PDB file of C-alpha atoms in Angstrom:
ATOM      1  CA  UNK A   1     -57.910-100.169 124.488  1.00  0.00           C
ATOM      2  CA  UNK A   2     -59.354-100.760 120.990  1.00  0.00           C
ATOM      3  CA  UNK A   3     -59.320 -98.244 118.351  1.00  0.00           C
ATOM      4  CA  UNK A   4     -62.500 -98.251 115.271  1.00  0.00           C
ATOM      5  CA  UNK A   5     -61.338 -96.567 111.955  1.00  0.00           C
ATOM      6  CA  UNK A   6     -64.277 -95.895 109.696  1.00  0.00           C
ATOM      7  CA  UNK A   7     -63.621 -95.027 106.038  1.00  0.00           C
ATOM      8  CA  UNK A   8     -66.214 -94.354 102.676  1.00  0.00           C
ATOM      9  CA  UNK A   9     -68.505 -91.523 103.917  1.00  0.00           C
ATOM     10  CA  UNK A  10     -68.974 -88.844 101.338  1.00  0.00           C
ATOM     11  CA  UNK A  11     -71.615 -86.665  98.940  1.00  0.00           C
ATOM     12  CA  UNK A  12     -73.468 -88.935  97.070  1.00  0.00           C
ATOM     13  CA  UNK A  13     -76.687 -88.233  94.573  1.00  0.00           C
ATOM     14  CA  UNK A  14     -79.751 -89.743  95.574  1.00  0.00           C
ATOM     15  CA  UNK A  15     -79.970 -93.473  94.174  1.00  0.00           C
ATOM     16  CA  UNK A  16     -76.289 -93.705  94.316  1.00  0.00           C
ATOM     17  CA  UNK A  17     -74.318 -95.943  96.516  1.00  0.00           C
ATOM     18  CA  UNK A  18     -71.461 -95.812  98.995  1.00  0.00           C
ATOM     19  CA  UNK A  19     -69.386 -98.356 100.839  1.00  0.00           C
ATOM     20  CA  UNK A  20     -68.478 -97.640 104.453  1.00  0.00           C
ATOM     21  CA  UNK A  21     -65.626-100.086 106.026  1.00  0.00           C
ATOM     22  CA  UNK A  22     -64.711 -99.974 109.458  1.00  0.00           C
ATOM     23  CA  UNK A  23     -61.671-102.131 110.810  1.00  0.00           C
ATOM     24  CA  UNK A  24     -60.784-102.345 115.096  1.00  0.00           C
ATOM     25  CA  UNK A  25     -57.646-102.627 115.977  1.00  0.00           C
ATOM     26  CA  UNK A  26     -55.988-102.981 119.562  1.00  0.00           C
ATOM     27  CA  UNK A  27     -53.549-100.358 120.853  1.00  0.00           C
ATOM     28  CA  UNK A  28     -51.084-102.994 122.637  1.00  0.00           C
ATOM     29  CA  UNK A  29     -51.516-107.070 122.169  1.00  0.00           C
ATOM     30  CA  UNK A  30     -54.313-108.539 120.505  1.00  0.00           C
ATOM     31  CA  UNK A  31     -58.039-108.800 119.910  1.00  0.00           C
ATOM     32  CA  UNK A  32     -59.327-112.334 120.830  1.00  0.00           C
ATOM     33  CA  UNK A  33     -62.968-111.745 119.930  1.00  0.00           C
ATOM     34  CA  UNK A  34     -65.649-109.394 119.106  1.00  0.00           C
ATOM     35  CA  UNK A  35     -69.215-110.339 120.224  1.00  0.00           C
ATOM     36  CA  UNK A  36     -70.761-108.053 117.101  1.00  0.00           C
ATOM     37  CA  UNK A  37     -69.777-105.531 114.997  1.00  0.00           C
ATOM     38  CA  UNK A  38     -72.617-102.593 113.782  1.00  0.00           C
ATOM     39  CA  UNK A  39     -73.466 -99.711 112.324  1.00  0.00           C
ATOM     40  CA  UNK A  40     -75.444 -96.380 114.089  1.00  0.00           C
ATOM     41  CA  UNK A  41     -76.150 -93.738 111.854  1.00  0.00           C
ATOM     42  CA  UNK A  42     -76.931 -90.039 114.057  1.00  0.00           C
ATOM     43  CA  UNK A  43     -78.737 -87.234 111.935  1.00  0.00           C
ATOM     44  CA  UNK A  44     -79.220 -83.886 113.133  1.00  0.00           C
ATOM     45  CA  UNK A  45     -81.553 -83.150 115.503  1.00  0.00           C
ATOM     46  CA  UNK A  46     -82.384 -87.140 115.988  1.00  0.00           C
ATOM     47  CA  UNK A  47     -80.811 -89.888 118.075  1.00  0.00           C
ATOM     48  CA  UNK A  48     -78.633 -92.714 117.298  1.00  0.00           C
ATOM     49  CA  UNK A  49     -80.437 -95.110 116.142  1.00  0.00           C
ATOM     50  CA  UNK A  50     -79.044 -99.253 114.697  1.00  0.00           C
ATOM     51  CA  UNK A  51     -78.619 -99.291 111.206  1.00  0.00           C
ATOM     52  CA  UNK A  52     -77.479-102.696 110.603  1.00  0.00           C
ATOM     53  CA  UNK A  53     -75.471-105.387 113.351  1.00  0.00           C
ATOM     54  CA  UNK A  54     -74.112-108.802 112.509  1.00  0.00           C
ATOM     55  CA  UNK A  55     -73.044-111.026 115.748  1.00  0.00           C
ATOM     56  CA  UNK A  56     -69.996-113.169 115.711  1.00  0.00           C
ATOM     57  CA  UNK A  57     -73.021-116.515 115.298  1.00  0.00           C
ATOM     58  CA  UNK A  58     -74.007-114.600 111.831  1.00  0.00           C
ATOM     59  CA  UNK A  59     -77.062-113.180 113.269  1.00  0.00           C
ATOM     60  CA  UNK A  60     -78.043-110.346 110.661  1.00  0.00           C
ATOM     61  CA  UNK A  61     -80.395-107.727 112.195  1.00  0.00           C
ATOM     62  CA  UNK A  62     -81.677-104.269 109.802  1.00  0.00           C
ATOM     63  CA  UNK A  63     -83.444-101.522 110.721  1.00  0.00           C
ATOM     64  CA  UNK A  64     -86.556-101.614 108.561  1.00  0.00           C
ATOM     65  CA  UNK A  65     -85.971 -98.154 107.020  1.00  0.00           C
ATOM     66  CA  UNK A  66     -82.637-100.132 105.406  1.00  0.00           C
ATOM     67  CA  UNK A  67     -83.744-103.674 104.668  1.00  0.00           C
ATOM     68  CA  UNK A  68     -83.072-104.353 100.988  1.00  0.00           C
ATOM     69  CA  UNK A  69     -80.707-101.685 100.631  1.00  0.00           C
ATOM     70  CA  UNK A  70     -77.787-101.888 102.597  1.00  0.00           C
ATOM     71  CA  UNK A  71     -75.752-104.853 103.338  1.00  0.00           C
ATOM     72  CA  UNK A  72     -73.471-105.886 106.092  1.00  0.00           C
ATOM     73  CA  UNK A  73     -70.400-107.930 106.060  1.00  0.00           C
ATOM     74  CA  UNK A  74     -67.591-109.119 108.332  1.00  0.00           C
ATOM     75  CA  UNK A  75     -64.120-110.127 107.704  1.00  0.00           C
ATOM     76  CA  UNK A  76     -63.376-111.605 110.954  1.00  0.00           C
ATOM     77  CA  UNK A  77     -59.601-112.166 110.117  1.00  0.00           C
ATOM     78  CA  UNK A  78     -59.220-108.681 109.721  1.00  0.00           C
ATOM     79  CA  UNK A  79     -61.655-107.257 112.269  1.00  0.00           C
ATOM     80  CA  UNK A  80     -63.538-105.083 109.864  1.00  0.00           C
ATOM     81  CA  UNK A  81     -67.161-104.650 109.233  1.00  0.00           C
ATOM     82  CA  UNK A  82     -68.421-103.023 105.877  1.00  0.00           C
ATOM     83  CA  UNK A  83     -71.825-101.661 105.101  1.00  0.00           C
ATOM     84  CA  UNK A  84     -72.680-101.311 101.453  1.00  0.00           C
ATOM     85  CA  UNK A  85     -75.593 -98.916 100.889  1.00  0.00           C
ATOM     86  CA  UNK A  86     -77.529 -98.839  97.342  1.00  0.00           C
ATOM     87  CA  UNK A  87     -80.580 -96.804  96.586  1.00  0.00           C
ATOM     88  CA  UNK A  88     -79.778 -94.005  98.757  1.00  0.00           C
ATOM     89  CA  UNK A  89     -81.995 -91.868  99.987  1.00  0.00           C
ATOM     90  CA  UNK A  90     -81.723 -88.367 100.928  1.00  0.00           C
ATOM     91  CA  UNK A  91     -83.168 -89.452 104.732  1.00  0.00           C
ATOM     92  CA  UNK A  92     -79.877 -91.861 104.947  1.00  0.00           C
ATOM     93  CA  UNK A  93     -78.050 -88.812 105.740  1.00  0.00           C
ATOM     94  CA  UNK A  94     -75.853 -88.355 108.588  1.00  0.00           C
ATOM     95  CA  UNK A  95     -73.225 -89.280 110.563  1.00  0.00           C
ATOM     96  CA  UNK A  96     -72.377 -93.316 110.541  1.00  0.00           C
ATOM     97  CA  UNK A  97     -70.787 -94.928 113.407  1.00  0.00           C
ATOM     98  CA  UNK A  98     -69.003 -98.119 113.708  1.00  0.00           C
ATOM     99  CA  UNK A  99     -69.492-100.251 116.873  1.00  0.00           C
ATOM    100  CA  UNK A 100     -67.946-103.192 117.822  1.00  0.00           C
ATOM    101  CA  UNK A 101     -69.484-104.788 121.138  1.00  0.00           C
ATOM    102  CA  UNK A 102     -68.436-107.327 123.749  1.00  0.00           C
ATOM    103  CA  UNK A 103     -64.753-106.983 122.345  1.00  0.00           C
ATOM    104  CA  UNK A 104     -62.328-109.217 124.401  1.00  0.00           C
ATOM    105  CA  UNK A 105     -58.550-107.991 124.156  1.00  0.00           C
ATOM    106  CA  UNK A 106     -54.955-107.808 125.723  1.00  0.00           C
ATOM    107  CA  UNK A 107     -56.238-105.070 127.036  1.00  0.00           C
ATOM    108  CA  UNK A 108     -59.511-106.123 128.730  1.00  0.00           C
ATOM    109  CA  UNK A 109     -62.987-106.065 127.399  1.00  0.00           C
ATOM    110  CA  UNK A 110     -65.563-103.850 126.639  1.00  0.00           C
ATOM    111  CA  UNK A 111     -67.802-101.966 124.057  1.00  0.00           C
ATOM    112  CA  UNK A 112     -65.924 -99.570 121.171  1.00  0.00           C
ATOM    113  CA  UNK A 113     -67.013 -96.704 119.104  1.00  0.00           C
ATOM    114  CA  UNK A 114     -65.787 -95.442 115.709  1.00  0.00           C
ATOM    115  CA  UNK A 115     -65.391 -91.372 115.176  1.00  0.00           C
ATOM    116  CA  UNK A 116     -67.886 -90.966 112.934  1.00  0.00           C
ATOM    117  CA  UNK A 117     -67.813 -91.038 108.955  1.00  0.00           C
ATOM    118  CA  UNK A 118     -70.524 -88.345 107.038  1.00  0.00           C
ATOM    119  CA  UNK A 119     -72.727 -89.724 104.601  1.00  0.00           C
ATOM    120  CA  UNK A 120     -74.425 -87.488 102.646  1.00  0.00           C
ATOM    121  CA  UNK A 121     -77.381 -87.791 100.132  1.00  0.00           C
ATOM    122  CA  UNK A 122     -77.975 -84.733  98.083  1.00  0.00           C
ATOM    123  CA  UNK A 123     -78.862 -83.601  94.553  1.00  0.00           C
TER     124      UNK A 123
END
């Protein structure tokens, strides 16, 4: 089993910017390697959709409505993806989750899920 711990939701003003950090860990043993690491965002009333996923080869991909504006980053010594988001806009709100897919642990493999960290853009 693999636990996600997101961090850096919060109110922000429209413009603003917010860091979101997300860092997998495995319950017993070790993680040997994660195939990608991502964000989802989920607003209300809409589906999950990909907000921004780097592979373990350094593929980058961005969903268009993001592309200039947010940045993603791993630290693959420490398992944790960040996702720094300028120019907010009040439609960047909702809930972000962390993914981390393809993970290969003590425990087995498999595909891994943050709880969920509120961003919210807002006069």
């Amino acid at each position: 089993q693999v636990h996600l711990v997101e961090s850096g939701g919060g109110l922000v003003q429209p413009g603003g910017s917010l860091r979101l950090s997300c860092t997998a860990s495995a319950a017993s043993g070790s993680i040997f390697s994660i195939g990608a690491m991502g964000w989802y965002r989920q607003a209300p009333g809409k589906e999950r959709e990909s907000v921004a996923i780097r592979t373990s080869g350094r593929t980058t991909v961005y969903a268009g409505s993001v592309k200039g504006r947010f940045t993603i980053s791993v630290d693959n010594a420490k398992n944790t993806v960040y996702l720094q988001m300028n120019s907010l806009k009040p439609e960047d709100t909702a809930v972000y989750y962390c993914n981390a897919a393809r993970v290969v642990s003590s425990g087995g493999s498999g595909d891994y899920w943050g709880q969920g960290t509120q961003v919210t853009v807002s006069k």
